[in-house]
Coordinates of C-alpha atoms in Angstrom, one line a residue:
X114 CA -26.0 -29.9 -45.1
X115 CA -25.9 -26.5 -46.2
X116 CA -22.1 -24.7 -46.6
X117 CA -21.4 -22.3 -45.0
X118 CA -19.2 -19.3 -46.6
X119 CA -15.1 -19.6 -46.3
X120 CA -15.3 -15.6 -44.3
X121 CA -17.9 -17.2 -41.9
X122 CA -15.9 -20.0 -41.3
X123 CA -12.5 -18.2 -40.8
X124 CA -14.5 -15.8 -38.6
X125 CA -15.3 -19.0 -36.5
X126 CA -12.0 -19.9 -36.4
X127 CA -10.3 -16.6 -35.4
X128 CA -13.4 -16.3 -32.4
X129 CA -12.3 -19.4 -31.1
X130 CA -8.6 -18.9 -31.0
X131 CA -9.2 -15.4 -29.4
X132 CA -11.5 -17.6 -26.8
X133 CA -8.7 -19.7 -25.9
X134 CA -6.0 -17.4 -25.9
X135 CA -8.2 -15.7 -23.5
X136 CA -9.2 -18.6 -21.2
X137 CA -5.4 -19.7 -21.0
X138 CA -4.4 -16.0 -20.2
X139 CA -6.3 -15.9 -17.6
X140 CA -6.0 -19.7 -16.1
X141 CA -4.7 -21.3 -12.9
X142 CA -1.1 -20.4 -13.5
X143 CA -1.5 -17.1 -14.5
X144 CA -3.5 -16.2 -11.4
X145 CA 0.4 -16.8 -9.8
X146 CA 2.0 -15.0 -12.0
X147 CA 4.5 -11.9 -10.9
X148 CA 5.3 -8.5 -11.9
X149 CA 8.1 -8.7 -14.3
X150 CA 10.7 -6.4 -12.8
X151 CA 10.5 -7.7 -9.3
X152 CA 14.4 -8.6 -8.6
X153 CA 14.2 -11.6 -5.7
X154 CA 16.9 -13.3 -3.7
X155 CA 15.8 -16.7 -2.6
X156 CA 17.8 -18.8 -0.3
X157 CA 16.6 -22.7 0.6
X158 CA 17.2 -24.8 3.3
X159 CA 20.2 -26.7 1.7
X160 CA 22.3 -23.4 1.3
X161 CA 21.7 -22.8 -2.4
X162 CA 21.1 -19.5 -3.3
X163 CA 18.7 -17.8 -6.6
X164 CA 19.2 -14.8 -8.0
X165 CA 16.6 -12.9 -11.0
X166 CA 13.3 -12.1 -11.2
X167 CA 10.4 -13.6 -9.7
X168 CA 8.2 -14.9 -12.2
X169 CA 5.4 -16.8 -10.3
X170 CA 4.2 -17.7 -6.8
X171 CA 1.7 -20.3 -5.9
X172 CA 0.9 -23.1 -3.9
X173 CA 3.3 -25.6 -5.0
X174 CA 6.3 -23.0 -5.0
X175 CA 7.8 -20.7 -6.9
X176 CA 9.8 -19.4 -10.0
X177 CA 12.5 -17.4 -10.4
X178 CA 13.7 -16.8 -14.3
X179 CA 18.0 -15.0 -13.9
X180 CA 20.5 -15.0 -16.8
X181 CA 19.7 -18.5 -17.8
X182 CA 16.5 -21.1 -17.4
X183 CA 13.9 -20.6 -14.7
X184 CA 14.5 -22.1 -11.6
X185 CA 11.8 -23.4 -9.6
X186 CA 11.3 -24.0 -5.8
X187 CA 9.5 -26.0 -3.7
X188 CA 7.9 -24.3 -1.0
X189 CA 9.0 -26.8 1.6
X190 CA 12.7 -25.8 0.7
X191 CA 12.0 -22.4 0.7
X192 CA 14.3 -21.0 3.9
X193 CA 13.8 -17.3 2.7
X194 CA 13.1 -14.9 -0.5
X195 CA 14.0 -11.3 -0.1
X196 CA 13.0 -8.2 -2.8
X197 CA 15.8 -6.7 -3.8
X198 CA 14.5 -3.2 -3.9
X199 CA 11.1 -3.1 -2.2
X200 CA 9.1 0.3 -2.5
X201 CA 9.4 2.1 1.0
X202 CA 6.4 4.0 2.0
X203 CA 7.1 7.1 4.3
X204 CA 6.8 6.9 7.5
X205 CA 3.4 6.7 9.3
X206 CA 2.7 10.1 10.5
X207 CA 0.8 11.3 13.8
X208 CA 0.1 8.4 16.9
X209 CA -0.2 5.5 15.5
X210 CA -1.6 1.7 17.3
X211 CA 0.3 -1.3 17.3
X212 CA -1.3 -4.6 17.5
X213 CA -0.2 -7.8 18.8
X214 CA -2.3 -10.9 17.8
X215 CA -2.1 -13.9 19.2
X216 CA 0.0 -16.0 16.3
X217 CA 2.7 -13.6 16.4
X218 CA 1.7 -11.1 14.2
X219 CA 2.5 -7.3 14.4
X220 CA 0.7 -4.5 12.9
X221 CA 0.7 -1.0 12.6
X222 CA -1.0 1.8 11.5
X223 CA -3.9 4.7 12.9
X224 CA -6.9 3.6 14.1
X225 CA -9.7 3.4 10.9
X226 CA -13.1 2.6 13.1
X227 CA -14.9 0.0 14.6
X228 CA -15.7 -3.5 13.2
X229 CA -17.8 -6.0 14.4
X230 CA -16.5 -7.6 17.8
X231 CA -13.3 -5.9 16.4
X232 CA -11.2 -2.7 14.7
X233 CA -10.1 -1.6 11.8
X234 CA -6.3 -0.7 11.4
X235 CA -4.9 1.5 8.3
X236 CA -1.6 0.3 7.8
X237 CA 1.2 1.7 5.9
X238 CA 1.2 -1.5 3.4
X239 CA -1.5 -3.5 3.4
X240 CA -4.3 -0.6 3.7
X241 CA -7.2 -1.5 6.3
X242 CA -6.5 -4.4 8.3
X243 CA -9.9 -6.0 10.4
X244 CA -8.5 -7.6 13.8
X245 CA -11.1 -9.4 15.9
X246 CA -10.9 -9.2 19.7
X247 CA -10.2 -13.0 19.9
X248 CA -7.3 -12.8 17.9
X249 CA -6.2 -9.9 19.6
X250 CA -3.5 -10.2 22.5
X251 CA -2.3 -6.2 23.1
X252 CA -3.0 -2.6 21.6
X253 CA -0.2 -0.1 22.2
X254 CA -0.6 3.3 21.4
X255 CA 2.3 4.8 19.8
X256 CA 2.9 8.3 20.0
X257 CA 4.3 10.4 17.0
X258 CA 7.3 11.7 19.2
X259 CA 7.8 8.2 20.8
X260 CA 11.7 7.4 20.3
X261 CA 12.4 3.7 18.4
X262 CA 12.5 1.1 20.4
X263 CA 9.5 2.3 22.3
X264 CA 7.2 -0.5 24.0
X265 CA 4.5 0.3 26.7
X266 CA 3.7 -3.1 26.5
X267 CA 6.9 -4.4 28.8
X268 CA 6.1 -1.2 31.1
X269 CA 2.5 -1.9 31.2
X270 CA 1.6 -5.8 31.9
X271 CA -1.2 -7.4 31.9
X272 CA -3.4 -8.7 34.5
X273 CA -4.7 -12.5 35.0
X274 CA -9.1 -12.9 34.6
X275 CA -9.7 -9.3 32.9
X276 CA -8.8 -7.1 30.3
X277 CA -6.8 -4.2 31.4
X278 CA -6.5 -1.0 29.2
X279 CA -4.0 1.2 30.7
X280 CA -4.0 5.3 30.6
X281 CA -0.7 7.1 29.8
X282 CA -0.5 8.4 33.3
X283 CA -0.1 4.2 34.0
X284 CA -3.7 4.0 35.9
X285 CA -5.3 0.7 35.1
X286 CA -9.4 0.5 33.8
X287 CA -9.7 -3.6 34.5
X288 CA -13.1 -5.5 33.0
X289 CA -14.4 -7.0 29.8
X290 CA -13.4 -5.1 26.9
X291 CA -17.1 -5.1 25.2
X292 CA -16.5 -2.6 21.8
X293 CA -14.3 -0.1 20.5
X294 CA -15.3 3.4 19.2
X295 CA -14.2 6.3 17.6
X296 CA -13.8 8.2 20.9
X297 CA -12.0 5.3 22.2
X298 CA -12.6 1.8 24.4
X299 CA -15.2 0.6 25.8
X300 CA -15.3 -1.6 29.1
X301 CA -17.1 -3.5 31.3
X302 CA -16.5 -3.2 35.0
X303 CA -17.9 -4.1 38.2
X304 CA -21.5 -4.2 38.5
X305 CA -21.6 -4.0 34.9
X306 CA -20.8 -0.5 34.8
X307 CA -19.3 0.5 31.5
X308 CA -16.5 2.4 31.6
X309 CA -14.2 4.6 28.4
X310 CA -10.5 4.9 27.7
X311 CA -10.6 8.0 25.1
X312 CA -7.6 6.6 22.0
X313 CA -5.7 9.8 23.1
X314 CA -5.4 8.6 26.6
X315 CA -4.4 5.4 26.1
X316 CA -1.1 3.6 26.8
X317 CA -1.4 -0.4 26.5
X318 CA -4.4 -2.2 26.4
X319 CA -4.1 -6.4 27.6
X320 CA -6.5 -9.0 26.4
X321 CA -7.2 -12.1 28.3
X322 CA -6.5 -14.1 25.1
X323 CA -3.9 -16.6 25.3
X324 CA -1.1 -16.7 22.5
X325 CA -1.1 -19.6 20.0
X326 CA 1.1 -23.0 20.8
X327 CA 3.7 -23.1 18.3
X328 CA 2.8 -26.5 16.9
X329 CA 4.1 -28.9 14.5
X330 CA 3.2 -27.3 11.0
X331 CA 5.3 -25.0 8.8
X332 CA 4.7 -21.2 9.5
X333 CA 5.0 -18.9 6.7
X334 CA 6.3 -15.0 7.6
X335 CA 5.9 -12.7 6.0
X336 CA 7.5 -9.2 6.5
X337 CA 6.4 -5.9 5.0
X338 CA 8.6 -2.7 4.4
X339 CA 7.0 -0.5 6.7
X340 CA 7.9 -3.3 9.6
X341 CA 4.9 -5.3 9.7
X342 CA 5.4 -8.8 10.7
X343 CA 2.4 -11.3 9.2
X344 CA 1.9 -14.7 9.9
X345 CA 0.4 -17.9 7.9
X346 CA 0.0 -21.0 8.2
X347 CA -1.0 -21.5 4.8
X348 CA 1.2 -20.9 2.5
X349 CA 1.1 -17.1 0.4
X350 CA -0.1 -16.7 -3.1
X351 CA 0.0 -13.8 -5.9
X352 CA -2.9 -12.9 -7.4
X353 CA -1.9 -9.9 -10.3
X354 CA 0.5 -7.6 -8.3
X355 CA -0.5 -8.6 -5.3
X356 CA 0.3 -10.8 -2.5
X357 CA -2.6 -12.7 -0.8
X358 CA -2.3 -14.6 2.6
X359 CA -4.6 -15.5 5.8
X360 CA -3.3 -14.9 8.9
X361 CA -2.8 -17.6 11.6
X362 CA -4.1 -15.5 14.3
X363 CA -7.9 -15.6 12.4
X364 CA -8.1 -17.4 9.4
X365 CA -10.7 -15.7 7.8
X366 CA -8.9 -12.3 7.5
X367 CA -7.8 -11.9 3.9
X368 CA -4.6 -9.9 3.7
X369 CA -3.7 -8.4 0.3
X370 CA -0.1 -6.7 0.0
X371 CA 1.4 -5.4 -3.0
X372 CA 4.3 -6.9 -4.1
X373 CA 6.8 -4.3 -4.1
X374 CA 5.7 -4.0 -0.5
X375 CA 7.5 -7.0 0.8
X376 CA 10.7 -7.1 2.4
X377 CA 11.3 -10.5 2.8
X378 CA 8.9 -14.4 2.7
X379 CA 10.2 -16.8 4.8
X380 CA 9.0 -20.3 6.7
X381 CA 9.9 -21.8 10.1
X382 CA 8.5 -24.2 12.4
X383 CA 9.2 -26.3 15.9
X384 CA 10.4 -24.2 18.8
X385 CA 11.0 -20.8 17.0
X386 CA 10.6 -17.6 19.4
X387 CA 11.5 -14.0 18.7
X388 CA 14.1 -13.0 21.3
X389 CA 12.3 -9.7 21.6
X390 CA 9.7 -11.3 22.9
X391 CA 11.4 -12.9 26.0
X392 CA 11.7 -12.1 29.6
X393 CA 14.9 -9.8 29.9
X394 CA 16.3 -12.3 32.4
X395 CA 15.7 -15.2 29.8
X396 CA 18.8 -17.6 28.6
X397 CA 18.4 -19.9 26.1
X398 CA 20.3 -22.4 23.9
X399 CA 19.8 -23.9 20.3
X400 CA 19.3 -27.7 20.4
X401 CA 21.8 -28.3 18.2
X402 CA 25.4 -28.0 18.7
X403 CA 28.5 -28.4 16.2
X404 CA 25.9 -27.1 13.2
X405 CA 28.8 -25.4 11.7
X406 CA 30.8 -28.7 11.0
X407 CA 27.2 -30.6 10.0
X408 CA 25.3 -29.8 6.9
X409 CA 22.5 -31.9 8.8
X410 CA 22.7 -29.5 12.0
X411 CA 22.5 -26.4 9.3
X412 CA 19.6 -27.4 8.2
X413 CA 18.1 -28.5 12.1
X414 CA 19.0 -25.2 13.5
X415 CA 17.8 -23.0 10.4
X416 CA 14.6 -24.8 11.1
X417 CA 14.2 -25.3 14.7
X418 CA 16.3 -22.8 16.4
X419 CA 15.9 -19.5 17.7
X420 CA 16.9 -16.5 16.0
X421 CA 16.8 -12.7 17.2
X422 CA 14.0 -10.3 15.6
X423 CA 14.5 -9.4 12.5
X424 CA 13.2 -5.8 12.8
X425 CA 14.6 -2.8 12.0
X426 CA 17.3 -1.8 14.7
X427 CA 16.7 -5.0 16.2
X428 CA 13.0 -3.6 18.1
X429 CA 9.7 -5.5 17.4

């Protein structure tokens, strides 16, 4: 064997550590890892309540470090984890589309093209957004001058068997909606005749696309500064600054959201419904009665019951 020289050998060495300093700053954990001056407020289902700084968020829960040792949480206790000061964008300028999708989700932001069997949507947080038609449930085009609260979509319905897109003088173009472009819609009529609803006509467009049961599995919501409302049903991760989910409506579409762009995290399941989303006329009650006076109900009705929209002034 022939020795090798001591400044070889300590270069060895000192390659090595750097190698596995390296590989363990950029392992698993650290791909969960959070911004350090993120200020949190996370709440879980038995009441208790954490305060400080989020320090990681991953599959199997997440970490917030306050005035004394981290704290971790399970995401299956995880009721609800607001930023404390989340970074407001301005407000989205010139008409704007709102989409509905069929888990639930809301999104908004001006029209960015065409995609395949679906559009692109520029939001405020998130950036460009793909939607597919068979996720899609309604399109409403928001005008810049349209007052809060504003919502074709009640004034407009749809119609059973076709796709309806509706002009802003409230005439209805029924069919197949076969492609969007940048002039505007694109649908299939009688006879096969195609027929166009230019984006500065329209009102409220309908898709024959029924919404998504509610089902048995935890739903994780997530809600964005600007007002967006996005749905999972797998549970959120960071990756750097970012927040990365899959929405429930079509789980191939990657959504990635800075942090500092969230308003609030939270998980429900059962027979949740927004109450914006009801009939006017509609009455209901929470299963549970007496929840004040029963830890047990607490938890039953946080997790089953229905709660009013969480939006700003109370619209969707």
């Amino acid at each position: 064997m022939i020795p090798l020289p001591v400044s070889i050998v300590r270069q060895g060495f000192l390659l090595g550590l750097a190698v596995l300093i390296a590989l363990a700053g950029f392992g698993p954990r650290s791909v969960y890892a959070a911004p350090d001056d993120v200020l949190v407020s996370v709440q879980t289902h038995d009441g208790t309540t954490v305060d400080g700084r989020l320090s990681a968020l991953g599959p199997d829960g997440l970490t917030v470090r306050g005035s004394g040792a981290a704290k971790a949480v399970a995401l299956n206790r995880l009721f609800r984890l607001e930023v404390r000061e989340p970074d407001v964008p301005p407000p989205l300028g010139g008409s704007t589309l709102r989409a509905h999708l069929i888990g639930g989700e809301r999104v908004r932001g001006h029209f960015a093209g065409p995609a395949e069997d679906g559009l692109v949507i520029e939001t405020a947080d998130a950036g460009k957004v793909r939607i597919r038609f068979d996720a899609l449930q309604s399109l409403a085009a928001i005008p810049a001058e349209a007052p809060p609260g504003y919502e074709p979509e009640a004034r407009y319905p749809p119609t059973t068997g076709d796709d309806v897109a509706y002009r802003r003088s409230g005439d209805a173009t029924s069919g197949l909606l076969l492609r969007v472009e940048d002039a505007g819609l694109v649908l299939e009529g009688t006879r096969g005749r195609e027929r166009r609803v230019p984006w500065d006509d329209l009102a409220v467009l309908h898709l024959e696309n029924d919404p998504l049961p509610p089902g048995a599995e935890a739903l994780f919501e997530v809600e964005t500064a600007s007002g967006d409302r996005l749905l999972s049903a797998k549970a959120p991760r960071l990756d750097g600054e970012k927040l990365v989910l899959y929405l429930r409506s079509d789980r191939d579409t990657r959504i990635e959201l800075p942090l500092r762009r969230v308003l609030r995290i939270g998980t429900f399941g059962g027979a949740f419904v927004f109450a914006s989303d009801l009939p006017f006329t509609s009455t209901f009650e929470t299963p549970y009665t007496g929840a004040d006076d029963d830890p047990t109900g607490v938890l039953l009705e946080s997790w089953y019951g229905a709660r009013v929209d969480r939006r700003p002034a109370g619209f969707p």
